[in-house]
Amino acid sequence: MSTGTGLLLEPALTLPEFTREKFATAMATVGAEKIRRPWARPVVTLSPHPRAGAKGLTEAEVKSYMLEAKRLFDRGEAVPVSDVGLISTQEDVVRKPMLNHIAAFSNSVARVYLLVQKTSTDTGWSHFSIVQDLTVTPVLDYYAELTADGPRFEGTSCYKCHSSGPLAIHPAREDLVLDAPLAAAISQHIADQPRSQFVFPKNSPKPPTGEKLALKFCTRCHDDGGERDALYQLHAHPIRVLVDFGYMPPNRRLKPEEIAELKAWLERKP
């Protein structure tokens, strides 16, 4: 729940009308057989990569991994965690429950994530995927929407929240997640990922970032030489939400004077 830092631009949503029962019913519309599956490992192992000694995945190979993740989900062979996402629900994004099914896959050359998503009032589900190419240094992150015509690489909009790769799973409310242990296990898998670099397709370039965040209590991790990529004013939304809800920094709460510093930086004009 919100810690009341004053960083949020909109009142924190608690969604009292969206009960646990309504949540479970809405989640099952994707196909009850695809979710709430038993699991021993949170990450599904993919077949070995067909091209031995690959140094850099081709775009066709990246798309193939994305489609394989969707096929496994559609066949009920994935291990998705289902939640109402915190970052996509709070502030001015949609301000209604955003329903997510998130599944993780991997082999020796790639980490693959599938997101099946819709708002509580939408009728159909959309599919998105992230592929992390582990064959190169730095690791490269590819983002795409899986359309009827195949994967369409995205960059501009995804970068606003995903500057450092996939995000840990944080439900908008404690009871709005199916299988909390699975959510924790997938989040740990995400936390263990190597530092990576965002790939921007030509038709979806890197947006203007604004000023770089240089506050010491943030740059211990988020910096050019840190464990995660640097943050900029463009990333204000996830910064506000994750700090206010107590998820960042990961090991402590910011002191009042640090919150004041961060708030002043967030309110600075680009």
Short mmCIF file of C-alpha atoms in Angstrom, two decimals:
data_model
loop_
_atom_site.label_atom_id
_atom_site.label_comp_id
_atom_site.label_asym_id
_atom_site.label_seq_id
_atom_site.Cartn_x
_atom_site.Cartn_y
_atom_site.Cartn_z
CA MET A 1 0.00 0.00 0.00
CA SER A 2 1.03 3.62 -0.42
CA THR A 3 3.38 4.92 2.26
CA GLY A 4 2.12 8.47 1.82
CA THR A 5 5.34 10.03 0.57
CA GLY A 6 3.57 12.73 -1.41
CA LEU A 7 5.34 11.61 -4.58
CA LEU A 8 2.18 10.44 -6.35
CA LEU A 9 0.41 12.91 -8.63
CA GLU A 10 -2.98 11.19 -8.17
CA PRO A 11 -4.58 9.64 -5.08
CA ALA A 12 -3.48 6.04 -4.60
CA LEU A 13 -6.05 3.55 -5.87
CA THR A 14 -7.16 0.81 -3.49
CA LEU A 15 -9.89 -0.57 -5.79
CA PRO A 16 -12.34 -1.56 -3.01
CA GLU A 17 -15.05 -2.39 -5.54
CA PHE A 18 -12.77 -4.92 -7.28
CA THR A 19 -13.08 -7.82 -4.88
CA ARG A 20 -10.95 -10.95 -4.83
CA GLU A 21 -13.89 -12.86 -6.33
CA LYS A 22 -14.32 -10.38 -9.19
CA PHE A 23 -10.58 -10.49 -9.78
CA ALA A 24 -10.46 -14.29 -10.02
CA THR A 25 -13.46 -14.35 -12.36
CA ALA A 26 -11.95 -11.71 -14.64
CA MET A 27 -8.61 -13.50 -14.76
CA ALA A 28 -10.23 -16.78 -15.83
CA THR A 29 -11.63 -15.20 -19.00
CA VAL A 30 -8.24 -15.82 -20.62
CA GLY A 31 -8.98 -19.55 -20.27
CA ALA A 32 -9.08 -21.16 -16.84
CA GLU A 33 -6.96 -24.08 -18.06
CA LYS A 34 -4.06 -21.72 -18.83
CA ILE A 35 -3.63 -20.25 -15.35
CA ARG A 36 -3.23 -21.31 -11.70
CA ARG A 37 -1.18 -24.28 -12.84
CA PRO A 38 0.90 -26.45 -10.49
CA TRP A 39 4.62 -25.73 -10.70
CA ALA A 40 7.95 -26.99 -9.41
CA ARG A 41 10.05 -24.36 -11.19
CA PRO A 42 8.81 -20.82 -11.89
CA VAL A 43 10.63 -20.59 -15.23
CA VAL A 44 9.75 -22.94 -18.09
CA THR A 45 12.80 -24.42 -19.80
CA LEU A 46 12.86 -23.89 -23.56
CA SER A 47 14.45 -26.22 -26.09
CA PRO A 48 18.16 -25.65 -26.77
CA HIS A 49 18.89 -22.96 -29.33
CA PRO A 50 19.17 -24.55 -32.80
CA ARG A 51 22.17 -22.46 -33.88
CA ALA A 52 25.27 -23.60 -32.02
CA GLY A 53 27.68 -20.95 -30.77
CA ALA A 54 25.34 -18.05 -31.55
CA LYS A 55 26.81 -14.62 -30.85
CA GLY A 56 23.87 -12.30 -31.27
CA LEU A 57 20.35 -13.52 -31.95
CA THR A 58 18.80 -12.53 -35.26
CA GLU A 59 15.50 -10.66 -35.28
CA ALA A 60 13.87 -13.78 -36.70
CA GLU A 61 15.21 -15.83 -33.78
CA VAL A 62 13.98 -13.25 -31.27
CA LYS A 63 10.50 -13.31 -32.82
CA SER A 64 10.53 -17.10 -32.82
CA TYR A 65 11.13 -17.14 -29.06
CA MET A 66 8.28 -14.67 -28.54
CA LEU A 67 5.88 -16.82 -30.54
CA GLU A 68 7.02 -19.98 -28.75
CA ALA A 69 6.19 -18.35 -25.40
CA LYS A 70 2.71 -17.52 -26.66
CA ARG A 71 2.21 -21.05 -28.02
CA LEU A 72 3.16 -22.57 -24.68
CA PHE A 73 0.78 -20.23 -22.86
CA ASP A 74 -2.07 -20.98 -25.27
CA ARG A 75 -1.52 -24.74 -24.82
CA GLY A 76 -1.56 -24.45 -21.03
CA GLU A 77 2.13 -25.33 -20.79
CA ALA A 78 3.36 -22.06 -19.26
CA VAL A 79 3.44 -21.16 -15.55
CA PRO A 80 1.88 -17.69 -15.46
CA VAL A 81 1.36 -15.59 -12.39
CA SER A 82 -1.82 -13.49 -12.52
CA ASP A 83 -2.22 -10.10 -10.88
CA VAL A 84 -3.56 -6.57 -11.09
CA GLY A 85 -0.40 -4.64 -11.91
CA LEU A 86 0.63 -1.80 -9.61
CA ILE A 87 2.51 0.42 -12.06
CA SER A 88 -0.02 0.10 -14.88
CA THR A 89 -2.99 0.78 -12.57
CA GLN A 90 -1.80 3.71 -10.45
CA GLU A 91 -1.49 7.38 -11.37
CA ASP A 92 -2.89 8.48 -14.74
CA VAL A 93 -2.15 5.33 -16.79
CA VAL A 94 -5.58 3.69 -16.79
CA ARG A 95 -6.88 4.23 -13.20
CA LYS A 96 -8.78 0.97 -13.32
CA PRO A 97 -7.66 -2.63 -12.73
CA MET A 98 -5.02 -3.72 -15.25
CA LEU A 99 -5.09 -7.50 -15.44
CA ASN A 100 -1.80 -9.29 -16.13
CA HIS A 101 -0.75 -12.87 -16.76
CA ILE A 102 3.06 -13.03 -16.73
CA ALA A 103 5.11 -16.11 -17.62
CA ALA A 104 8.87 -16.65 -17.77
CA PHE A 105 10.89 -18.99 -19.99
CA SER A 106 14.60 -19.53 -20.60
CA ASN A 107 17.39 -21.55 -22.16
CA SER A 108 21.13 -20.94 -22.37
CA VAL A 109 20.84 -18.10 -24.90
CA ALA A 110 17.65 -16.25 -23.97
CA ARG A 111 15.36 -15.18 -21.19
CA VAL A 112 11.82 -14.81 -22.50
CA TYR A 113 8.79 -13.20 -20.87
CA LEU A 114 5.18 -13.18 -21.98
CA LEU A 115 2.61 -10.64 -20.79
CA VAL A 116 -1.07 -11.27 -21.51
CA GLN A 117 -2.94 -8.12 -20.54
CA LYS A 118 -6.21 -6.21 -20.56
CA THR A 119 -8.06 -3.73 -18.40
CA SER A 120 -11.04 -4.87 -16.35
CA THR A 121 -13.42 -3.33 -18.90
CA ASP A 122 -11.77 -4.58 -22.11
CA THR A 123 -13.15 -7.63 -23.88
CA GLY A 124 -10.04 -9.07 -25.52
CA TRP A 125 -6.55 -9.84 -24.23
CA SER A 126 -3.37 -8.36 -25.74
CA HIS A 127 -0.04 -10.17 -25.84
CA PHE A 128 3.42 -8.67 -25.33
CA SER A 129 6.85 -10.22 -25.01
CA ILE A 130 10.39 -9.42 -23.91
CA VAL A 131 13.39 -11.42 -25.11
CA GLN A 132 16.78 -10.94 -23.49
CA ASP A 133 19.65 -12.00 -25.75
CA LEU A 134 22.23 -13.58 -23.42
CA THR A 135 24.74 -14.34 -26.18
CA VAL A 136 26.18 -10.82 -26.26
CA THR A 137 27.58 -8.29 -23.79
CA PRO A 138 25.77 -6.23 -22.75
CA VAL A 139 22.67 -8.39 -22.81
CA LEU A 140 20.11 -6.96 -25.26
CA ASP A 141 16.41 -6.52 -24.47
CA TYR A 142 13.84 -6.76 -27.28
CA TYR A 143 10.23 -5.69 -26.73
CA ALA A 144 7.26 -6.47 -28.95
CA GLU A 145 3.51 -6.61 -29.15
CA LEU A 146 2.33 -9.93 -30.57
CA THR A 147 -0.20 -8.93 -33.21
CA ALA A 148 -2.23 -11.00 -35.65
CA ASP A 149 0.55 -10.35 -38.18
CA GLY A 150 3.28 -11.49 -35.81
CA PRO A 151 5.57 -9.73 -33.32
CA ARG A 152 5.89 -5.97 -33.83
CA PHE A 153 8.98 -4.57 -32.13
CA GLU A 154 8.33 -1.60 -29.83
CA GLY A 155 10.60 0.84 -28.06
CA THR A 156 9.38 4.37 -27.40
CA SER A 157 6.46 3.57 -25.09
CA CYS A 158 8.02 0.52 -23.38
CA TYR A 159 11.15 2.42 -22.35
CA LYS A 160 9.19 4.71 -20.04
CA CYS A 161 8.83 1.87 -17.52
CA HIS A 162 11.35 -0.74 -18.69
CA SER A 163 14.68 1.07 -18.87
CA SER A 164 16.37 -1.84 -17.05
CA GLY A 165 14.47 -4.80 -18.44
CA PRO A 166 11.49 -6.68 -17.00
CA LEU A 167 9.99 -5.33 -13.77
CA ALA A 168 9.41 -7.32 -10.61
CA ILE A 169 5.80 -8.33 -10.03
CA HIS A 170 4.00 -5.98 -7.65
CA PRO A 171 0.21 -6.36 -7.36
CA ALA A 172 -1.90 -3.26 -6.87
CA ARG A 173 -3.28 -4.82 -3.69
CA GLU A 174 -2.04 -7.77 -1.65
CA ASP A 175 -5.03 -9.98 -2.46
CA LEU A 176 -5.03 -9.17 -6.19
CA VAL A 177 -2.56 -11.88 -7.16
CA LEU A 178 -3.07 -15.57 -7.86
CA ASP A 179 -0.22 -17.62 -6.34
CA ALA A 180 1.87 -15.12 -4.39
CA PRO A 181 4.78 -17.61 -4.00
CA LEU A 182 5.00 -17.87 -7.79
CA ALA A 183 5.02 -14.07 -8.06
CA ALA A 184 7.91 -13.95 -5.58
CA ALA A 185 9.82 -16.66 -7.45
CA ILE A 186 9.46 -14.95 -10.83
CA SER A 187 10.41 -11.63 -9.25
CA GLN A 188 13.58 -13.25 -7.88
CA HIS A 189 14.36 -14.58 -11.36
CA ILE A 190 13.98 -11.03 -12.67
CA ALA A 191 16.15 -9.61 -9.86
CA ASP A 192 18.93 -12.06 -10.78
CA GLN A 193 19.03 -10.90 -14.41
CA PRO A 194 22.25 -9.33 -15.72
CA ARG A 195 22.45 -5.66 -16.60
CA SER A 196 20.98 -5.19 -20.05
CA GLN A 197 20.58 -2.67 -22.86
CA PHE A 198 17.28 -1.66 -24.43
CA VAL A 199 16.99 -2.25 -28.19
CA PHE A 200 15.08 0.48 -30.05
CA PRO A 201 13.69 -0.45 -33.48
CA LYS A 202 14.06 2.15 -36.22
CA ASN A 203 10.34 2.92 -36.26
CA SER A 204 10.14 3.31 -32.46
CA PRO A 205 13.19 5.33 -31.38
CA LYS A 206 14.45 6.30 -27.96
CA PRO A 207 12.36 9.22 -26.68
CA PRO A 208 13.80 12.40 -25.13
CA THR A 209 14.85 11.42 -21.62
CA GLY A 210 15.19 14.72 -19.78
CA GLU A 211 17.62 15.16 -16.91
CA LYS A 212 19.55 12.20 -15.53
CA LEU A 213 18.80 11.16 -11.94
CA ALA A 214 21.99 11.75 -9.95
CA LEU A 215 20.81 11.39 -6.34
CA LYS A 216 23.24 9.12 -4.49
CA PHE A 217 20.57 6.95 -2.89
CA CYS A 218 19.37 6.05 -6.41
CA THR A 219 22.67 5.86 -8.29
CA ARG A 220 23.99 3.13 -6.01
CA CYS A 221 22.17 0.83 -8.44
CA HIS A 222 20.91 3.01 -11.30
CA ASP A 223 23.94 4.53 -13.00
CA ASP A 224 26.07 4.17 -16.11
CA GLY A 225 28.32 1.72 -14.28
CA GLY A 226 25.71 0.33 -11.90
CA GLU A 227 23.79 -2.92 -11.70
CA ARG A 228 20.87 -1.29 -13.52
CA ASP A 229 20.67 1.40 -16.18
CA ALA A 230 20.55 5.09 -15.30
CA LEU A 231 17.18 6.75 -14.73
CA TYR A 232 15.92 10.00 -16.24
CA GLN A 233 12.97 12.34 -15.89
CA LEU A 234 11.21 10.23 -18.52
CA HIS A 235 10.99 7.47 -15.90
CA ALA A 236 9.13 9.62 -13.37
CA HIS A 237 6.04 7.38 -13.31
CA PRO A 238 7.66 4.13 -12.15
CA ILE A 239 9.93 6.08 -9.81
CA ARG A 240 6.97 7.77 -8.10
CA VAL A 241 4.99 4.55 -7.75
CA LEU A 242 7.77 2.17 -6.71
CA VAL A 243 9.20 4.56 -4.12
CA ASP A 244 5.79 5.55 -2.73
CA PHE A 245 4.71 1.92 -2.35
CA GLY A 246 7.98 1.04 -0.62
CA TYR A 247 9.54 -1.15 -3.32
CA MET A 248 12.46 1.14 -4.13
CA PRO A 249 15.12 1.20 -2.89
CA PRO A 250 14.79 -2.58 -2.48
CA ASN A 251 16.36 -2.88 0.97
CA ARG A 252 15.11 0.17 2.90
CA ARG A 253 12.71 3.09 2.96
CA LEU A 254 13.94 6.53 1.98
CA LYS A 255 14.39 9.03 4.79
CA PRO A 256 12.10 12.10 4.81
CA GLU A 257 14.94 14.34 3.65
CA GLU A 258 15.72 11.94 0.78
CA ILE A 259 12.07 11.89 -0.26
CA ALA A 260 12.12 15.69 -0.28
CA GLU A 261 15.20 15.65 -2.54
CA LEU A 262 13.59 13.16 -4.90
CA LYS A 263 10.32 15.10 -4.98
CA ALA A 264 12.17 18.30 -5.86
CA TRP A 265 13.98 16.51 -8.69
CA LEU A 266 10.76 14.96 -10.02
CA GLU A 267 9.07 18.36 -10.07
CA ARG A 268 11.93 20.00 -11.96
CA LYS A 269 10.97 21.00 -15.49
CA PRO A 270 12.78 19.12 -18.28
#
